[in-house]
mmCIF file of C-alpha atoms and ligand atoms in Angstrom:
data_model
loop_
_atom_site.group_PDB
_atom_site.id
_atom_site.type_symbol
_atom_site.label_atom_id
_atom_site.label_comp_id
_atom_site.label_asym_id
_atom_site.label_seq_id
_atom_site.Cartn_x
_atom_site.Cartn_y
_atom_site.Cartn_z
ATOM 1 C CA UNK A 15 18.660 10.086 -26.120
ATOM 2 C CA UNK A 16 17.008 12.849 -25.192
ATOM 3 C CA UNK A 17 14.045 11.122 -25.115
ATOM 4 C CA UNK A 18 15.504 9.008 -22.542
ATOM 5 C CA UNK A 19 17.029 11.838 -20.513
ATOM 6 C CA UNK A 20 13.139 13.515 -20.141
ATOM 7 C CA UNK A 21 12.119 10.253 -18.580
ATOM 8 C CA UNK A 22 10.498 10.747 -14.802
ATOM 9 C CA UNK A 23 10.905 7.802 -12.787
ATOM 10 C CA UNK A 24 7.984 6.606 -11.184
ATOM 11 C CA UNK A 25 8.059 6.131 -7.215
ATOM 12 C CA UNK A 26 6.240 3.539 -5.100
ATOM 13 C CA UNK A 27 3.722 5.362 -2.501
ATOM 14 C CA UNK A 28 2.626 2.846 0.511
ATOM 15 C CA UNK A 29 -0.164 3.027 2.445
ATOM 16 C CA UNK A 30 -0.621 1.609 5.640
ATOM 17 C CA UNK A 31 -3.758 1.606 8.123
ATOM 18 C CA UNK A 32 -5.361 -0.908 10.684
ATOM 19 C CA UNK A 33 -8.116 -2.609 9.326
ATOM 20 C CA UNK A 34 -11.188 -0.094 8.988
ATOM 21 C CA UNK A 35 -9.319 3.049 9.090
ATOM 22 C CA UNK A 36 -11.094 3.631 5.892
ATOM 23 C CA UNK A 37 -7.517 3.026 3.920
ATOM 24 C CA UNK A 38 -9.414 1.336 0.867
ATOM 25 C CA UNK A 39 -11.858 4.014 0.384
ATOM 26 C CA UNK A 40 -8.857 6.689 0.032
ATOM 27 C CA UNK A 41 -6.849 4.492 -1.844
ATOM 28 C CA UNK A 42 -10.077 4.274 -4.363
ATOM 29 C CA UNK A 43 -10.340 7.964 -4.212
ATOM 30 C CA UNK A 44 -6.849 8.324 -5.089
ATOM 31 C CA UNK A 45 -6.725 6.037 -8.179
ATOM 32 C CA UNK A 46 -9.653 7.521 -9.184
ATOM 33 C CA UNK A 47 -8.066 11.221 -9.571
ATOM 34 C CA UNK A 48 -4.348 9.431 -10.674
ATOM 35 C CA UNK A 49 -2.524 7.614 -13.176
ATOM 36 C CA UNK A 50 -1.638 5.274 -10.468
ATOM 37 C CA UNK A 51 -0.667 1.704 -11.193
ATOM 38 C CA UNK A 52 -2.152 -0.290 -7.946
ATOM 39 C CA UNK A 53 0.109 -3.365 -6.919
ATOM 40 C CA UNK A 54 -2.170 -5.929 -7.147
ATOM 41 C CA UNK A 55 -1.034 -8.622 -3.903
ATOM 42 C CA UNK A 56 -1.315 -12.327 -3.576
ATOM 43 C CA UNK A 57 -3.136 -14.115 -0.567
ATOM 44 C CA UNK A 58 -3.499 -17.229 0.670
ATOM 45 C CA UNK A 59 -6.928 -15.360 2.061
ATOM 46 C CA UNK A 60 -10.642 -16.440 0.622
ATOM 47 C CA UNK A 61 -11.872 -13.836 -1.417
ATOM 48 C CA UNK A 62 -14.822 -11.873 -0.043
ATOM 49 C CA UNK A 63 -17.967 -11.121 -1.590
ATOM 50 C CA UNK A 64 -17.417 -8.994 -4.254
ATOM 51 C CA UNK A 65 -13.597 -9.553 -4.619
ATOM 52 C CA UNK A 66 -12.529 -10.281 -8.114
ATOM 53 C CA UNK A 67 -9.229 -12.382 -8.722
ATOM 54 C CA UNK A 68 -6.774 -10.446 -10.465
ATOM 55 C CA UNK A 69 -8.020 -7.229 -9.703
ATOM 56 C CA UNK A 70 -8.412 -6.684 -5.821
ATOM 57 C CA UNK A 71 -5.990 -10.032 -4.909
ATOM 58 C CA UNK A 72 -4.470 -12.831 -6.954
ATOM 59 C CA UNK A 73 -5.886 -15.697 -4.883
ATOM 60 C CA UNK A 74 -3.359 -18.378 -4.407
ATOM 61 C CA UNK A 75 -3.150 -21.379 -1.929
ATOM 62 C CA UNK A 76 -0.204 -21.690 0.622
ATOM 63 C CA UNK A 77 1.753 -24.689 -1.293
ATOM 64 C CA UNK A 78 1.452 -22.143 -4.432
ATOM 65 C CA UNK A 79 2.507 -19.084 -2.224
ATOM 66 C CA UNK A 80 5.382 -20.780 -0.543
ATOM 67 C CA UNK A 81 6.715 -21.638 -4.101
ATOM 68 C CA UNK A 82 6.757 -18.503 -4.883
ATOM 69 C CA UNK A 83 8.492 -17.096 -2.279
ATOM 70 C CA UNK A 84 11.338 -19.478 -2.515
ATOM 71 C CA UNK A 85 12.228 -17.944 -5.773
ATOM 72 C CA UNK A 86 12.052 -14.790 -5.007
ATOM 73 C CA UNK A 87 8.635 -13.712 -6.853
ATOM 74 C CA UNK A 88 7.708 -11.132 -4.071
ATOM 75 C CA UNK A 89 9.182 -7.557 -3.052
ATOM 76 C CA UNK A 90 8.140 -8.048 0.416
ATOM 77 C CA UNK A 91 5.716 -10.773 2.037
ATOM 78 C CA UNK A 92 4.183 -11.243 5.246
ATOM 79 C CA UNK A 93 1.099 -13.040 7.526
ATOM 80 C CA UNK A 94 -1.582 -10.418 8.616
ATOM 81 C CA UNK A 95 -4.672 -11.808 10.485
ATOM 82 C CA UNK A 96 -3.495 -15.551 9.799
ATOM 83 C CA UNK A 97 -2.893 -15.571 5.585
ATOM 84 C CA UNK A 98 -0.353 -14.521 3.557
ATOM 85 C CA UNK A 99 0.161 -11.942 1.808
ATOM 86 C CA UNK A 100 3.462 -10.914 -1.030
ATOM 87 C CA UNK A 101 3.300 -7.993 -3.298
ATOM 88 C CA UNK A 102 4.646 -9.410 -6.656
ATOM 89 C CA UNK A 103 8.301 -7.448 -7.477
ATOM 90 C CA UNK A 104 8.295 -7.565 -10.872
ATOM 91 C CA UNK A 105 4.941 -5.468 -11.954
ATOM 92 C CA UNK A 106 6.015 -2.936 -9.504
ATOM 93 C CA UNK A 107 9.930 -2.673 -11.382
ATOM 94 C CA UNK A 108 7.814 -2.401 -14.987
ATOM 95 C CA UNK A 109 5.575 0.056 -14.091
ATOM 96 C CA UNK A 110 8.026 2.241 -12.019
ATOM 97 C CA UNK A 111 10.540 2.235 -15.169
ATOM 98 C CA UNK A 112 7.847 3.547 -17.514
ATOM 99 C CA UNK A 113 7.410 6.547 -15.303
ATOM 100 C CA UNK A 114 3.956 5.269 -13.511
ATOM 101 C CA UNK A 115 3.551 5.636 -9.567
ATOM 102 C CA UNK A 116 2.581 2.555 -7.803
ATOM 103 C CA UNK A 117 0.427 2.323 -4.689
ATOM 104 C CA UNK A 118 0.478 -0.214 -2.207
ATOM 105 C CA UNK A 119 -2.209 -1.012 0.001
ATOM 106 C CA UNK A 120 -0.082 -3.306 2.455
ATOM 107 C CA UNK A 121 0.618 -4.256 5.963
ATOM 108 C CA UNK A 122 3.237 -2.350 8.601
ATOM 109 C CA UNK A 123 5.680 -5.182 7.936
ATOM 110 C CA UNK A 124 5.620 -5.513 4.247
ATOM 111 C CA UNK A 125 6.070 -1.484 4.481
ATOM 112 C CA UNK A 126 9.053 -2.065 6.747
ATOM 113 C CA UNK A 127 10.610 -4.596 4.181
ATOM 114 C CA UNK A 128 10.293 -2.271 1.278
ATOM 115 C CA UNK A 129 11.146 1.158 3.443
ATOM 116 C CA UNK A 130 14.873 -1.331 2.584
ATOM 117 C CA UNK A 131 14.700 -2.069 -0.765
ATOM 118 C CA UNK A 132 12.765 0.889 -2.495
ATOM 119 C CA UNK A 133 14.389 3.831 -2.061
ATOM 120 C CA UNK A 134 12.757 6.575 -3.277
ATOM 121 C CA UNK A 135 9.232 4.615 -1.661
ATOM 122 C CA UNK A 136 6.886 7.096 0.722
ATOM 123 C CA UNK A 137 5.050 5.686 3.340
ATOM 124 C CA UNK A 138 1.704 7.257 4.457
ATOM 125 C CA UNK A 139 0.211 5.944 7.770
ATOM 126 C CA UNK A 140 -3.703 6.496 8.419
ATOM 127 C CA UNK A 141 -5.183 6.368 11.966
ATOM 128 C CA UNK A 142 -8.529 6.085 13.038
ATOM 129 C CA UNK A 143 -9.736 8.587 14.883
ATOM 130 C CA UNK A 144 -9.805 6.321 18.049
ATOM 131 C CA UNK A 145 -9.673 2.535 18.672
ATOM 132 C CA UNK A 146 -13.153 2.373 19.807
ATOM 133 C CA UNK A 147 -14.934 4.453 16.484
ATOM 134 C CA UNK A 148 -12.168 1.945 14.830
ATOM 135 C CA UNK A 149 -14.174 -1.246 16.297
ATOM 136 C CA UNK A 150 -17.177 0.227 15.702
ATOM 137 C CA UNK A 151 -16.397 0.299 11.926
ATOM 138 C CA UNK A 152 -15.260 -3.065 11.807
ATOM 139 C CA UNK A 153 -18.537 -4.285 13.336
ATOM 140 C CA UNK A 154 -20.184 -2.172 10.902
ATOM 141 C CA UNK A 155 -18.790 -3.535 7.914
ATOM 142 C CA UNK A 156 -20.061 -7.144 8.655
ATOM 143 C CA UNK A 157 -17.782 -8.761 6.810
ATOM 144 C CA UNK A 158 -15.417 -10.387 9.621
ATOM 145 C CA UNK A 159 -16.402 -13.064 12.486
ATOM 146 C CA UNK A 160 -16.182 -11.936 16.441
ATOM 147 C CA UNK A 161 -12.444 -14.375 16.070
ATOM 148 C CA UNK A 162 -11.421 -11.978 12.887
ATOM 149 C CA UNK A 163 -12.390 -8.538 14.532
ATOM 150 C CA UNK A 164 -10.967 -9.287 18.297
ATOM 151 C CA UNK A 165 -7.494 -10.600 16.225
ATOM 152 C CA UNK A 166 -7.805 -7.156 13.817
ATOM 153 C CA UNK A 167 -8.348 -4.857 17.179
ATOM 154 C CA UNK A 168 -5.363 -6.678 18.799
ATOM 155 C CA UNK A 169 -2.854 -6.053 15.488
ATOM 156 C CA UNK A 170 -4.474 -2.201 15.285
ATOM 157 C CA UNK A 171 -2.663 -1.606 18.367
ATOM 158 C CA UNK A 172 0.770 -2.514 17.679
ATOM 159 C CA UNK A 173 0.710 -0.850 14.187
ATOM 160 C CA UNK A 174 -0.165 2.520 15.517
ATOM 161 C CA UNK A 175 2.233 1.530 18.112
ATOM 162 C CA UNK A 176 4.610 1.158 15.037
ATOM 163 C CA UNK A 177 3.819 4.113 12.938
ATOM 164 C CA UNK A 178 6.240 6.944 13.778
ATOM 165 C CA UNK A 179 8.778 6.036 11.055
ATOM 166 C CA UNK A 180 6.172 6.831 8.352
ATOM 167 C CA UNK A 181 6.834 10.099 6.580
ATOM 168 C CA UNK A 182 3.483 11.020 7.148
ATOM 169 C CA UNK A 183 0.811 10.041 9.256
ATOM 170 C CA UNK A 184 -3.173 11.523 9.067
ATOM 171 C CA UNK A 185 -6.004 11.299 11.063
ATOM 172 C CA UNK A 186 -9.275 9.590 8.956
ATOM 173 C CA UNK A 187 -12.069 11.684 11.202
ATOM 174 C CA UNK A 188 -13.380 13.500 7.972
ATOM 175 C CA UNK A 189 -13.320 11.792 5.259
ATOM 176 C CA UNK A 190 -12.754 14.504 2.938
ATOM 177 C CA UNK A 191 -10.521 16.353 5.198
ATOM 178 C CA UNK A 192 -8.179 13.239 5.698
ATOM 179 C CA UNK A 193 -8.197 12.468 1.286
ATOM 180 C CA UNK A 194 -7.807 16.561 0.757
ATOM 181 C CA UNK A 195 -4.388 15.120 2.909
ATOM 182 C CA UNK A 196 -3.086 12.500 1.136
ATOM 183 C CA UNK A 197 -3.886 13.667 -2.132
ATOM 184 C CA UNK A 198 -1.213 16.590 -0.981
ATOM 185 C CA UNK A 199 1.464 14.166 0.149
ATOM 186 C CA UNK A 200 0.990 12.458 -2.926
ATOM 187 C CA UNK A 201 1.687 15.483 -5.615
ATOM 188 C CA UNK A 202 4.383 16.825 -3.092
ATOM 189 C CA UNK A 203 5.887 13.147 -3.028
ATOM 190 C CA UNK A 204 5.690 13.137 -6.856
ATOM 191 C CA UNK A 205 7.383 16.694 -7.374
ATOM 192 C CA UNK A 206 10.834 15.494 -5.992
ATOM 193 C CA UNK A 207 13.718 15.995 -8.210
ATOM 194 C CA UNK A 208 15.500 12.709 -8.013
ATOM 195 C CA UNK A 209 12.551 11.802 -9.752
ATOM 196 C CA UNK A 210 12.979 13.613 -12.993
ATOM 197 C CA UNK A 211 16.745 14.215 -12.547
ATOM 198 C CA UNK A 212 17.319 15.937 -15.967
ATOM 199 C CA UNK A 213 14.298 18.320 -15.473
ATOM 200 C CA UNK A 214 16.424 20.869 -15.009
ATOM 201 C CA UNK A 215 19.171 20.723 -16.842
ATOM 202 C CA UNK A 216 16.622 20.242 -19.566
ATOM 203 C CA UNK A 217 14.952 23.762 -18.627
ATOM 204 C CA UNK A 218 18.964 25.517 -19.061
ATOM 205 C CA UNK A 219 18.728 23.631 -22.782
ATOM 206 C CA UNK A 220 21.906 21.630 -21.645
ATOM 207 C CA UNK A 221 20.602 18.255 -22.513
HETATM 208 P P1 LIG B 302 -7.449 -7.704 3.924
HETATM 209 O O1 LIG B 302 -7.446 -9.173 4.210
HETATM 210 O O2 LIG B 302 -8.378 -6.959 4.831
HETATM 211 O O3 LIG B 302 -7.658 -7.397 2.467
HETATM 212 O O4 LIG B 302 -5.975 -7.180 4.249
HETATM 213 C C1 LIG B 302 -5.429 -7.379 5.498
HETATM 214 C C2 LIG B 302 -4.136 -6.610 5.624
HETATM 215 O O5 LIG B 302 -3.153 -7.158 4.741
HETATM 216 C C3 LIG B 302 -4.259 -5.131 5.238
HETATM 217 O O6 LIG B 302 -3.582 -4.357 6.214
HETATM 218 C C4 LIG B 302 -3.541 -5.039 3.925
HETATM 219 O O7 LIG B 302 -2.977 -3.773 3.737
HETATM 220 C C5 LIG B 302 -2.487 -6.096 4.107
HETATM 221 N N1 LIG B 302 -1.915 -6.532 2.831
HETATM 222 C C6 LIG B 302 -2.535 -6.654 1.648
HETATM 223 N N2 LIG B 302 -1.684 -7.039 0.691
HETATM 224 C C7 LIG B 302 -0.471 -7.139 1.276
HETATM 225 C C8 LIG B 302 0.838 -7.481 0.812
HETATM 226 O O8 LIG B 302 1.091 -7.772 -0.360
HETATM 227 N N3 LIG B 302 1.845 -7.478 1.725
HETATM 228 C C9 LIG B 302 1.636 -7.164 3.027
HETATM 229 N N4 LIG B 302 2.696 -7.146 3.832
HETATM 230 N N5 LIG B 302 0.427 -6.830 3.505
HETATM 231 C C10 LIG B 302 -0.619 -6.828 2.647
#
């Protein structure tokens, strides 16, 4: 029992950016310093060079994606950039209930979804610095077609447009400046006592 009364709840912690914000390299950063459990997504996208199934994406056609969502396999789901994409629910419910934080690396409208059906979820929004240095990075990277980057630009715009919600929102200029950030959110996000509700009763020896 009391074993059970000690227990911290883990909390979900979403991430949002536009596409080369430099989201995945904080994310990476993140995980690397954090018992974090990351919520691995499905898409109906190709993987990319380097992409490993299971680990960044579980790769899935449409037919197989539409199957799931009919019976209720995903927390949230939505199309970004033409695919789908669903976070799984029930990997996200096991690891929150043994006390691990999950992070999710998702889109504006998935975050919306789950801003309604996770409560104690905390949703970090990262901007570029501007949208120009923003397309600059996406030509950059080299890994999306002049169709893929023009459609990414377009969707940039309205999800800035859409950020003011998010409990927190931080400027990727410096890269180290804008992790020092998160990493902050994140332990202050994690110290909140609804989180380890019998903390302090515990401390008063009244458990
Ligand atoms: P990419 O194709 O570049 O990996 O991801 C494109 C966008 O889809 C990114 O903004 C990413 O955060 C978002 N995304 C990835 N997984 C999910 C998911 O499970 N749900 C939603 N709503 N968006 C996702």
């Amino acid at each position: 029992m009391k074993q059970l009364l000690s227990a911290r709840k883990g909390f979900p912690l979403v991430v949002c950016a536009p596409s080369g914000a430099g989201k995945s390299t904080l994310i990476s950063r993140l995980c690397a310093d954090f018992p974090l459990c990351f919520s691995i997504s499905c898409t109906t996208r190709h993987p990319r060079a380097g992409e490993t199934n299971g680990v960044d994406y579980h790769f899935i056609d449409k037919k197989e994606f539409i199957r799931r969502k009919k019976e209720g396999y995903f927390a949230e789901w939505a199309e970004v950039h033409g695919n789908f994409y669903g976070t799984p629910l029930q990997p996200v419910l096991d690891a929150m209930a043994d006390g691990r934080d999950v992070l999710f690396d998702i889109d504006v409208q998935g975050a919306a979804q789950l801003s309604l059906t996770l409560p104690d979820a905390k949703f970090v929004f990262i901007l570029p610095p501007s949208l120009e240095e923003l397309e600059r990075r996406l030509r950059n990277r080299g890994t999306e077609s002049e169709e893929s980057i023009v459609r990414r630009l377009a969707n940039a715009r309205s999800e800035i447009l859409s950020s003011h919600w998010f409990d927190a929102v931080l400027v990727n200029d410096n890269l180290d400046a804008a992790y020092d950030q998160l990493r902050s959110f994140y332990v202050a996000s994690s110290l909140r006592p609804r989180l380890s509700p019998a903390l302090a009763r515990q401390t008063l020896g009244e458990s």
